[in-house]
CSV table of C-alpha atoms in Angstrom, one decimal:
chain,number,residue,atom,x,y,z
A,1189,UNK,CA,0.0,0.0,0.0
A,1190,UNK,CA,1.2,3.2,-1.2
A,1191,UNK,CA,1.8,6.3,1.3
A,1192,UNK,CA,2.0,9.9,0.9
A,1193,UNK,CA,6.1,9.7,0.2
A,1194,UNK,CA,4.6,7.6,-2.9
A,1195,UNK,CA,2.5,10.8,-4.5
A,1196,UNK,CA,4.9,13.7,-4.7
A,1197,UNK,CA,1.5,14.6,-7.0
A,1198,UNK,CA,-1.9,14.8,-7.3
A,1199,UNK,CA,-3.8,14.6,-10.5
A,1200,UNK,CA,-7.0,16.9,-10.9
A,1201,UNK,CA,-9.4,15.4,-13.0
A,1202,UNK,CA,-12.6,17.5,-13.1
A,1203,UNK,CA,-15.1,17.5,-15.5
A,1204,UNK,CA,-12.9,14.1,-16.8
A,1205,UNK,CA,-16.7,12.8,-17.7
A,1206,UNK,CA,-17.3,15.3,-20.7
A,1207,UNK,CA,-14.2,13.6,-22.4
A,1208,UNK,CA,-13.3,15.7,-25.2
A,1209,UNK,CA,-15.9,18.3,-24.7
A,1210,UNK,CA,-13.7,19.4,-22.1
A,1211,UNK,CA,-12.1,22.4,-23.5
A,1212,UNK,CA,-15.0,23.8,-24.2
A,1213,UNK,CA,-15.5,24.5,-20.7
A,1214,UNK,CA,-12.3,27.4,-21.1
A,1215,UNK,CA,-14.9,29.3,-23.0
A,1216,UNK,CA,-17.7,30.4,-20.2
A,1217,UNK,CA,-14.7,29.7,-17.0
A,1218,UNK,CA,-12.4,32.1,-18.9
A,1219,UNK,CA,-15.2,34.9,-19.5
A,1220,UNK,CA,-16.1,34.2,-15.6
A,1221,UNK,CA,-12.5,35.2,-14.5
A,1222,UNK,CA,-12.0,38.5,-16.5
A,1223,UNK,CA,-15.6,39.5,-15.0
A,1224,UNK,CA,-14.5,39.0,-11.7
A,1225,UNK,CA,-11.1,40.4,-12.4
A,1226,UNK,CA,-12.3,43.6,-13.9
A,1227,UNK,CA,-15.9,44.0,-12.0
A,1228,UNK,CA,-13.8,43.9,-8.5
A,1229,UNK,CA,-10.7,46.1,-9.6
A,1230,UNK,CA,-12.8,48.7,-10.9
A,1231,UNK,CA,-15.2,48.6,-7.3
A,1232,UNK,CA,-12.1,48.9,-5.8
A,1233,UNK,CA,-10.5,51.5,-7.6
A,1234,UNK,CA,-13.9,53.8,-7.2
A,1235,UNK,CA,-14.0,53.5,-3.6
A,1236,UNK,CA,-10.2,54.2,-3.1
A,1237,UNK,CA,-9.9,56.8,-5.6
A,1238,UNK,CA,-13.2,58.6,-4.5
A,1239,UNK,CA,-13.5,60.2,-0.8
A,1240,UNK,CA,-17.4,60.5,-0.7
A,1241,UNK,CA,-17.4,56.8,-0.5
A,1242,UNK,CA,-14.7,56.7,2.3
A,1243,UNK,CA,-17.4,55.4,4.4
A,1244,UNK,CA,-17.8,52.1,6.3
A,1245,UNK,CA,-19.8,50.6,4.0
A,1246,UNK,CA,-18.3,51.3,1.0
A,1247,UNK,CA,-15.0,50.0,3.0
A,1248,UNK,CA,-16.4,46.7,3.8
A,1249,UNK,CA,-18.1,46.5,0.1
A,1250,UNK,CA,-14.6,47.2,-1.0
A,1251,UNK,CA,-13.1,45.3,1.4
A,1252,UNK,CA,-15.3,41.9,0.1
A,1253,UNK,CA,-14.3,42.8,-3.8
A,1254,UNK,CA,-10.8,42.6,-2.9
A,1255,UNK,CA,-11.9,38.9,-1.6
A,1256,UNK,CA,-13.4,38.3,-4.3
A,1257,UNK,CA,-10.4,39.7,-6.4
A,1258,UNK,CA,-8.0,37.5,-5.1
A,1259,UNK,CA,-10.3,34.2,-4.6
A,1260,UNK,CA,-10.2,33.2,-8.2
A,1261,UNK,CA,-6.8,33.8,-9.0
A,1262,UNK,CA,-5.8,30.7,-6.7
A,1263,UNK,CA,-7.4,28.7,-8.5
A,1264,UNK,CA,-8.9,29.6,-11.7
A,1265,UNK,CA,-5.4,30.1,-13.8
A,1266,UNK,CA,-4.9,26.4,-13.3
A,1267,UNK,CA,-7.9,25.1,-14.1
A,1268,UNK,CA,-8.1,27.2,-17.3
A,1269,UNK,CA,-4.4,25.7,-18.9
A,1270,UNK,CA,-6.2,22.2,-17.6
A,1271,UNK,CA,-8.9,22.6,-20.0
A,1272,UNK,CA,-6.8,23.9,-22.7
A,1273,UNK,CA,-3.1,21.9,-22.1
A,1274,UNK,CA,-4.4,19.1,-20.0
A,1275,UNK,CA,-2.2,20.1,-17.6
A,1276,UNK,CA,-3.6,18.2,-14.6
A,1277,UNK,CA,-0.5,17.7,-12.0
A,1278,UNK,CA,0.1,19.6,-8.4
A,1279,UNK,CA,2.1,19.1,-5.9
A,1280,UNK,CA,1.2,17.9,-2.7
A,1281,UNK,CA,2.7,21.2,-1.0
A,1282,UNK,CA,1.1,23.5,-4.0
A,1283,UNK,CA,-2.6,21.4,-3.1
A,1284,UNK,CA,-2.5,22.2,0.8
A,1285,UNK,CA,-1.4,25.8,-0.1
A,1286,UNK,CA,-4.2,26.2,-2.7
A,1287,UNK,CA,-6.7,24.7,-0.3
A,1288,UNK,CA,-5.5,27.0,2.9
A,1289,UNK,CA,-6.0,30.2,0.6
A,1290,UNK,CA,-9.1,28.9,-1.2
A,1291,UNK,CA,-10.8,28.2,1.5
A,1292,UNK,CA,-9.3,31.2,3.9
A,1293,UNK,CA,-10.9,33.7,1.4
A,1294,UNK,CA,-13.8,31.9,0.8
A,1295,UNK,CA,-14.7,32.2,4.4
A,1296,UNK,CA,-14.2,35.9,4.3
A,1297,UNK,CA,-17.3,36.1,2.0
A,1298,UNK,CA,-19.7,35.2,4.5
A,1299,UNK,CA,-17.3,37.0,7.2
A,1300,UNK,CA,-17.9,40.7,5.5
A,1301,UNK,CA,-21.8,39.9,5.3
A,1302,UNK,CA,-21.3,39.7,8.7
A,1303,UNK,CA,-19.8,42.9,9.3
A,1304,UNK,CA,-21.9,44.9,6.7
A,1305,UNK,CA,-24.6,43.8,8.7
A,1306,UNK,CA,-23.3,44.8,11.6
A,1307,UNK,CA,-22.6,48.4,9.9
A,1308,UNK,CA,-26.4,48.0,8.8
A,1309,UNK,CA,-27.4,47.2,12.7
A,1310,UNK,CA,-25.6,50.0,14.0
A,1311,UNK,CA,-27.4,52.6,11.2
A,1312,UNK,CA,-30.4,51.6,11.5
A,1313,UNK,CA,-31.3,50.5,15.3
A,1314,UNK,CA,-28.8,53.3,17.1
A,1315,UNK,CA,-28.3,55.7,14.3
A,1316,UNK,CA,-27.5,58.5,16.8
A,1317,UNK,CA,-24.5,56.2,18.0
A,1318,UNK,CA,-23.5,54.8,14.4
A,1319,UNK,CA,-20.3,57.4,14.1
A,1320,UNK,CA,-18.6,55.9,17.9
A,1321,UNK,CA,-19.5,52.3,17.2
A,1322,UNK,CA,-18.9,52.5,13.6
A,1323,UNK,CA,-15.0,53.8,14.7
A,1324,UNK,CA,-12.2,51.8,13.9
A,1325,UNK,CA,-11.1,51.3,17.4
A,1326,UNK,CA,-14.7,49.9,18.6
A,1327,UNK,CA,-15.5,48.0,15.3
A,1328,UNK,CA,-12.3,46.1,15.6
A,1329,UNK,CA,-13.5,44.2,18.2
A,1330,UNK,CA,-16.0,43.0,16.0
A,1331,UNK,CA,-13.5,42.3,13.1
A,1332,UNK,CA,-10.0,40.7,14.9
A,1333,UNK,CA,-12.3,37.9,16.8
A,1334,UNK,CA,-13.9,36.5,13.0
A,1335,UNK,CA,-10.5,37.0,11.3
A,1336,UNK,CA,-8.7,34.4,13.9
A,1337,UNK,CA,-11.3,32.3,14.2
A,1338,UNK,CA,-11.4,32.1,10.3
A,1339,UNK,CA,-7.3,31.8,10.1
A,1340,UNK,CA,-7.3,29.1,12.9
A,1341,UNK,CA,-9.8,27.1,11.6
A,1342,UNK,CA,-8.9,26.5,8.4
A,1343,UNK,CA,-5.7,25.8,9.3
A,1344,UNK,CA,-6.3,23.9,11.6
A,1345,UNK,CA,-8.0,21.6,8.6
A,1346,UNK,CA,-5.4,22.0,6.2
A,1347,UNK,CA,-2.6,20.6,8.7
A,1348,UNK,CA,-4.6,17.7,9.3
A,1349,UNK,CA,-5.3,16.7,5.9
A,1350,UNK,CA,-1.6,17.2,5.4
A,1351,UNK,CA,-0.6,14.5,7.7
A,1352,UNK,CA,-2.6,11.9,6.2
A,1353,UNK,CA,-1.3,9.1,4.3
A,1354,UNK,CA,-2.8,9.1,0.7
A,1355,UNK,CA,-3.7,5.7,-1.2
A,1356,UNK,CA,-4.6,7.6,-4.4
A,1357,UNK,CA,-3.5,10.7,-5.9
A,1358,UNK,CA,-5.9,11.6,-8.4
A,1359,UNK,CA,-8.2,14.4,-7.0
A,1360,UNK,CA,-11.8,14.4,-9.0
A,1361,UNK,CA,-11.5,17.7,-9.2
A,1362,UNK,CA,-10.6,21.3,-10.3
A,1363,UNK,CA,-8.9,22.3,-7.7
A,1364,UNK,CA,-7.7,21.2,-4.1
A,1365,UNK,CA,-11.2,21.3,-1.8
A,1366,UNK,CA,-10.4,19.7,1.2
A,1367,UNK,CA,-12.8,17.0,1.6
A,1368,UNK,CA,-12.1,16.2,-2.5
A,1369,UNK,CA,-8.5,15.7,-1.2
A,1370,UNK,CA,-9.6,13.9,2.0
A,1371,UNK,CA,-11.6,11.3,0.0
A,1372,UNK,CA,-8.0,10.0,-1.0
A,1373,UNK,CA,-6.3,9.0,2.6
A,1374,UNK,CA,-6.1,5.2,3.5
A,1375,UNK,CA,-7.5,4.5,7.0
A,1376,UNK,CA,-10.2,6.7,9.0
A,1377,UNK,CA,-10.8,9.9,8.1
A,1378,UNK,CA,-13.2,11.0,10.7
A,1379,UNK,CA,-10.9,13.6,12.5
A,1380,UNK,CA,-10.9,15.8,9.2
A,1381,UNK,CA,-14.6,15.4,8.5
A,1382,UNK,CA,-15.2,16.2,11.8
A,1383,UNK,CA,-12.5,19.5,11.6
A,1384,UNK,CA,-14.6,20.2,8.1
A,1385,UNK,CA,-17.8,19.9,10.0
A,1386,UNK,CA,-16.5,22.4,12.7
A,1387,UNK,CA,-15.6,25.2,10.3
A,1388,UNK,CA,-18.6,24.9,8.5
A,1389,UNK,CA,-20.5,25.2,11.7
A,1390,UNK,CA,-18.7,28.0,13.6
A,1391,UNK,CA,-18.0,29.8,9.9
A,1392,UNK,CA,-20.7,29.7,7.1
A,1393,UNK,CA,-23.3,28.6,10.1
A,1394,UNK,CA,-23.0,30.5,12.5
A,1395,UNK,CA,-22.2,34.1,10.3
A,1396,UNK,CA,-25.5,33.2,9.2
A,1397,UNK,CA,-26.9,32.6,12.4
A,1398,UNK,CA,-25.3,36.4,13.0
A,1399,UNK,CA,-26.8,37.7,9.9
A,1400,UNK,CA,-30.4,36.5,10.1
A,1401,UNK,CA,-30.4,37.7,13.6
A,1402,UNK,CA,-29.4,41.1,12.8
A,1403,UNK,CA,-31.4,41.3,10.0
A,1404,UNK,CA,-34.5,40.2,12.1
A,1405,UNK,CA,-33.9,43.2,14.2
A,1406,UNK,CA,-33.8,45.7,11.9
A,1407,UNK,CA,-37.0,44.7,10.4
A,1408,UNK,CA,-38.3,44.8,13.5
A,1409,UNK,CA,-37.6,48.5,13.7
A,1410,UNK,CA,-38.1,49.1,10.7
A,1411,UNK,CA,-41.7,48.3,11.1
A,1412,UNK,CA,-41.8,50.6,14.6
A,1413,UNK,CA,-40.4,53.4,12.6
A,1414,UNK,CA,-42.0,53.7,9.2
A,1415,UNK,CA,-39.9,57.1,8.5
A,1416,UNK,CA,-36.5,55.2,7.7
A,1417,UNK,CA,-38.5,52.1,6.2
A,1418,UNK,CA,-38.1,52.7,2.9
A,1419,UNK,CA,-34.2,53.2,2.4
A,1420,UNK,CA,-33.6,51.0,5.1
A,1421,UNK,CA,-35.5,48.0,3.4
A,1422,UNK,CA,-33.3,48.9,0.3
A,1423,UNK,CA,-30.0,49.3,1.7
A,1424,UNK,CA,-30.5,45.9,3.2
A,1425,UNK,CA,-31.9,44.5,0.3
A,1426,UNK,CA,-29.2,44.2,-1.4
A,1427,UNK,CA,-26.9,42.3,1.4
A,1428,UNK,CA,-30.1,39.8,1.5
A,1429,UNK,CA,-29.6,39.6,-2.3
A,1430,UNK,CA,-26.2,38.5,-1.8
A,1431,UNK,CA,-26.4,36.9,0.8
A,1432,UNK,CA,-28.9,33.8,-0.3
A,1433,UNK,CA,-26.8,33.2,-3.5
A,1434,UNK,CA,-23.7,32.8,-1.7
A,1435,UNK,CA,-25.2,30.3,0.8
A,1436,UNK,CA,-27.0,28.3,-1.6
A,1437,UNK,CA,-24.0,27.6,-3.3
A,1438,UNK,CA,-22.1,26.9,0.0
A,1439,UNK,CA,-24.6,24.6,1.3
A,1440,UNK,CA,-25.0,22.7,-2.0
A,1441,UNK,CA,-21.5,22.2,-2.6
A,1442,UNK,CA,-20.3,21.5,1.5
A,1443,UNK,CA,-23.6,18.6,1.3
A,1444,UNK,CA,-22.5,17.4,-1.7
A,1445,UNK,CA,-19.7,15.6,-0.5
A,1446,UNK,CA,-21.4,14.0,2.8
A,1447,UNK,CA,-24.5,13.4,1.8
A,1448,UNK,CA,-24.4,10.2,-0.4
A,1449,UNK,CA,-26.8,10.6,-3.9
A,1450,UNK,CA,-26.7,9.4,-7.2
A,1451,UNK,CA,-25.1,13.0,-7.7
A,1452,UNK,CA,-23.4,12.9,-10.9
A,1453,UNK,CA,-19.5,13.6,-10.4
A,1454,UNK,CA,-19.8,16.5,-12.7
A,1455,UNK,CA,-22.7,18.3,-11.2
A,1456,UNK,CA,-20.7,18.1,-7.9
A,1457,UNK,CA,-17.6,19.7,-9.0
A,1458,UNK,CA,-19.7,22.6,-11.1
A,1459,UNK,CA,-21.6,23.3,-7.7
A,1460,UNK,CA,-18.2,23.3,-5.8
A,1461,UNK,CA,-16.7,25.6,-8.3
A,1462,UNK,CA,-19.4,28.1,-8.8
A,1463,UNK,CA,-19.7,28.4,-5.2
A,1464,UNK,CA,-16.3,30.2,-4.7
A,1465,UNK,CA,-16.4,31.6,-8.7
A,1466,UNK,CA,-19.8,33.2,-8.9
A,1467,UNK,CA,-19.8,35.2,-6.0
A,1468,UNK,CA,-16.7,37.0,-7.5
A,1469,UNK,CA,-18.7,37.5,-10.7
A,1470,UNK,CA,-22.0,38.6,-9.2
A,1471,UNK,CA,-21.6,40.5,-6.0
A,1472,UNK,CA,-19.4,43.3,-7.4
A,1473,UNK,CA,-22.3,43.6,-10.2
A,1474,UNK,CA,-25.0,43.5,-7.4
A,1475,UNK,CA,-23.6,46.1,-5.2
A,1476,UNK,CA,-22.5,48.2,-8.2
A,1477,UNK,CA,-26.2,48.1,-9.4
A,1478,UNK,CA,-27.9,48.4,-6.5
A,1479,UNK,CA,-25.9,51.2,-4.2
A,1480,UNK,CA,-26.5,54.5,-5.1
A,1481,UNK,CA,-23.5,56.1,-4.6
A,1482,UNK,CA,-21.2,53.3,-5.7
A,1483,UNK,CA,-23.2,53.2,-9.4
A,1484,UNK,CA,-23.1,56.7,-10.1
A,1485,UNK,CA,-19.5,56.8,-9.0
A,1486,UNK,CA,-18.5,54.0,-11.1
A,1487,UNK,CA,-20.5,55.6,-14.1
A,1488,UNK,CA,-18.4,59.0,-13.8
A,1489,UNK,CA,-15.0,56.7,-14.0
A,1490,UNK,CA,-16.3,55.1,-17.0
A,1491,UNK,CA,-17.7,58.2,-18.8
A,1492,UNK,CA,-14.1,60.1,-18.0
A,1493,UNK,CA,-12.1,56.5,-19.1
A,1494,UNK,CA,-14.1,56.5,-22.4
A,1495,UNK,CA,-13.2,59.9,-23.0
A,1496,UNK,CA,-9.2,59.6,-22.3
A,1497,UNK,CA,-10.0,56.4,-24.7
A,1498,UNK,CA,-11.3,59.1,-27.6
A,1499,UNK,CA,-8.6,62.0,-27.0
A,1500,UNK,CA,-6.0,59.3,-27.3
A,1501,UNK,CA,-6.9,57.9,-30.3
């Protein structure tokens, strides 16, 4: 029987069912990672570069599209020259490093939900107070606690999938996801599912635990005080929005792997993919659609692009 010294490689072979179909899959993947590339650069680059947005929501809301900037770039590049070159191998090493950052910033999605609606909480329930708890000082008590937590746990289920002894190396797959990886080990694996399990619970779980609560809340005042219903219900309306996309996903893709169905391999992956890739694509668009501000800012940088764009040419 073969141990981990045995694999200095794992082979990822997602999306191995479509057989030579699968290169057409670089086509919409592709068009998926320049979206999220530019849509999040150029959120970005409106809230730095303009100071009426240097507000704490615009921060967080720039703060998540830099997430969501960085998320694909762990692992989309790779799974793009596998479609085109076949190019399937990774080191053991470059798959627990891909998984730690994978699934570091995809924990932050639901993280920043958590603190824009916090932000939301504090505007709406104690406006006259939202300036003192909305400080840096005060809300990074609220922000250092969630980042550790995120940091520990998912290391903590990285390591342990990194001591495990492996009796196949070929990852079904386009990327490193730990429990893909897990699948692989000879002998019990019920410490890492049960690590999994834990940072599922205390991350995804339990920020939505924090979420819906809040959110309860402000409803409720928001039906005592019909004066700030309106933009209140539409300010939170988009978080909502955001919000039951990104879970879905999650919760589709983290069942997928323990809950045993005649689940075709392929749909499994696509779900698991999507989960961390569409967000990236579909948030920036969301918030950029749907927040005032934000839009008309990013409409002024386009108009004044377009015209450099004309004067240079």
């Amino acid at each position: 029987m073969q141990n981990v010294s045995s694999h200095k490689h794992f082979i990822l072979t997602g999306f191995q069912e479509l057989g030579e179909l699968r290169p057409v899959l670089f086509v919409p993947f592709f068009l998926m990672f320049i979206v999220a590339l530019l849509a999040n650069s150029l959120l970005v680059y409106v809230v730095i570069s303009q100071r009426s947005l240097h507000q704490p929501m615009s921060i967080l809301i720039a703060g998540m599209a830099c997430v969501e900037l960085c998320l694909p770039v762990f692992f989309v590049p790779n799974m793009l020259l596998s479609f085109l070159f076949d190019w399937k191998g990774i080191s053991v090493i470059g798959c627990l490093v891909q998984m730690h950052f994978i699934h570091c910033f995809g924990a932050f999605q639901t993280t920043f939900l958590v603190w824009m609606a916090l932000d939301r909480y504090f505007a709406i329930c104690t406006p006259l107070r939202y300036h003192e708890l909305m400080a840096l000082q005060r809300f990074l008590k609220f922000v250092i606690p969630l980042a550790v937590r995120n940091m520990l746990l998912i290391t903590l289920f990285v390591s342990l999938a990194g001591k495990l002894s492996f009796c196949r190396n070929v990852i079904n797959h386009c990327f490193c996801e730990h429990m893909a990886l897990v699948e692989l080990a000879c002998g019990s694996t019920n410490i890492n599912s049960l690590a999994g399990l834990m940072a599922i619970f205390f991350i995804p779980v339990f920020d939505f635990f924090v979420i819906t609560t809040s959110y309860i809340v402000i409803f409720s005042s928001v039906l005592r005080s019909s004066s700030s219903g309106v933009k209140a219900l539409h300010t939170c309306i988009t978080h909502i929005i955001v919000l039951t996309f990104s879970l879905t996903l999650a919760l589709i893709a983290f069942l997928s792997y323990r809950v045993k169905s005649g689940l075709p391999e392929a749909i499994r992956v696509f779900f698991s993919t999507m989960y961390l890739l569409f967000p990236s694509c579909f948030n920036p668009i969301i918030y950029g659609i749907r927040t005032t501000e934000i839009r008309q800012q990013m409409q002024k940088t386009l108009t004044h692009w377009r015209h450099l764009f004309q004067v240079v040419h």
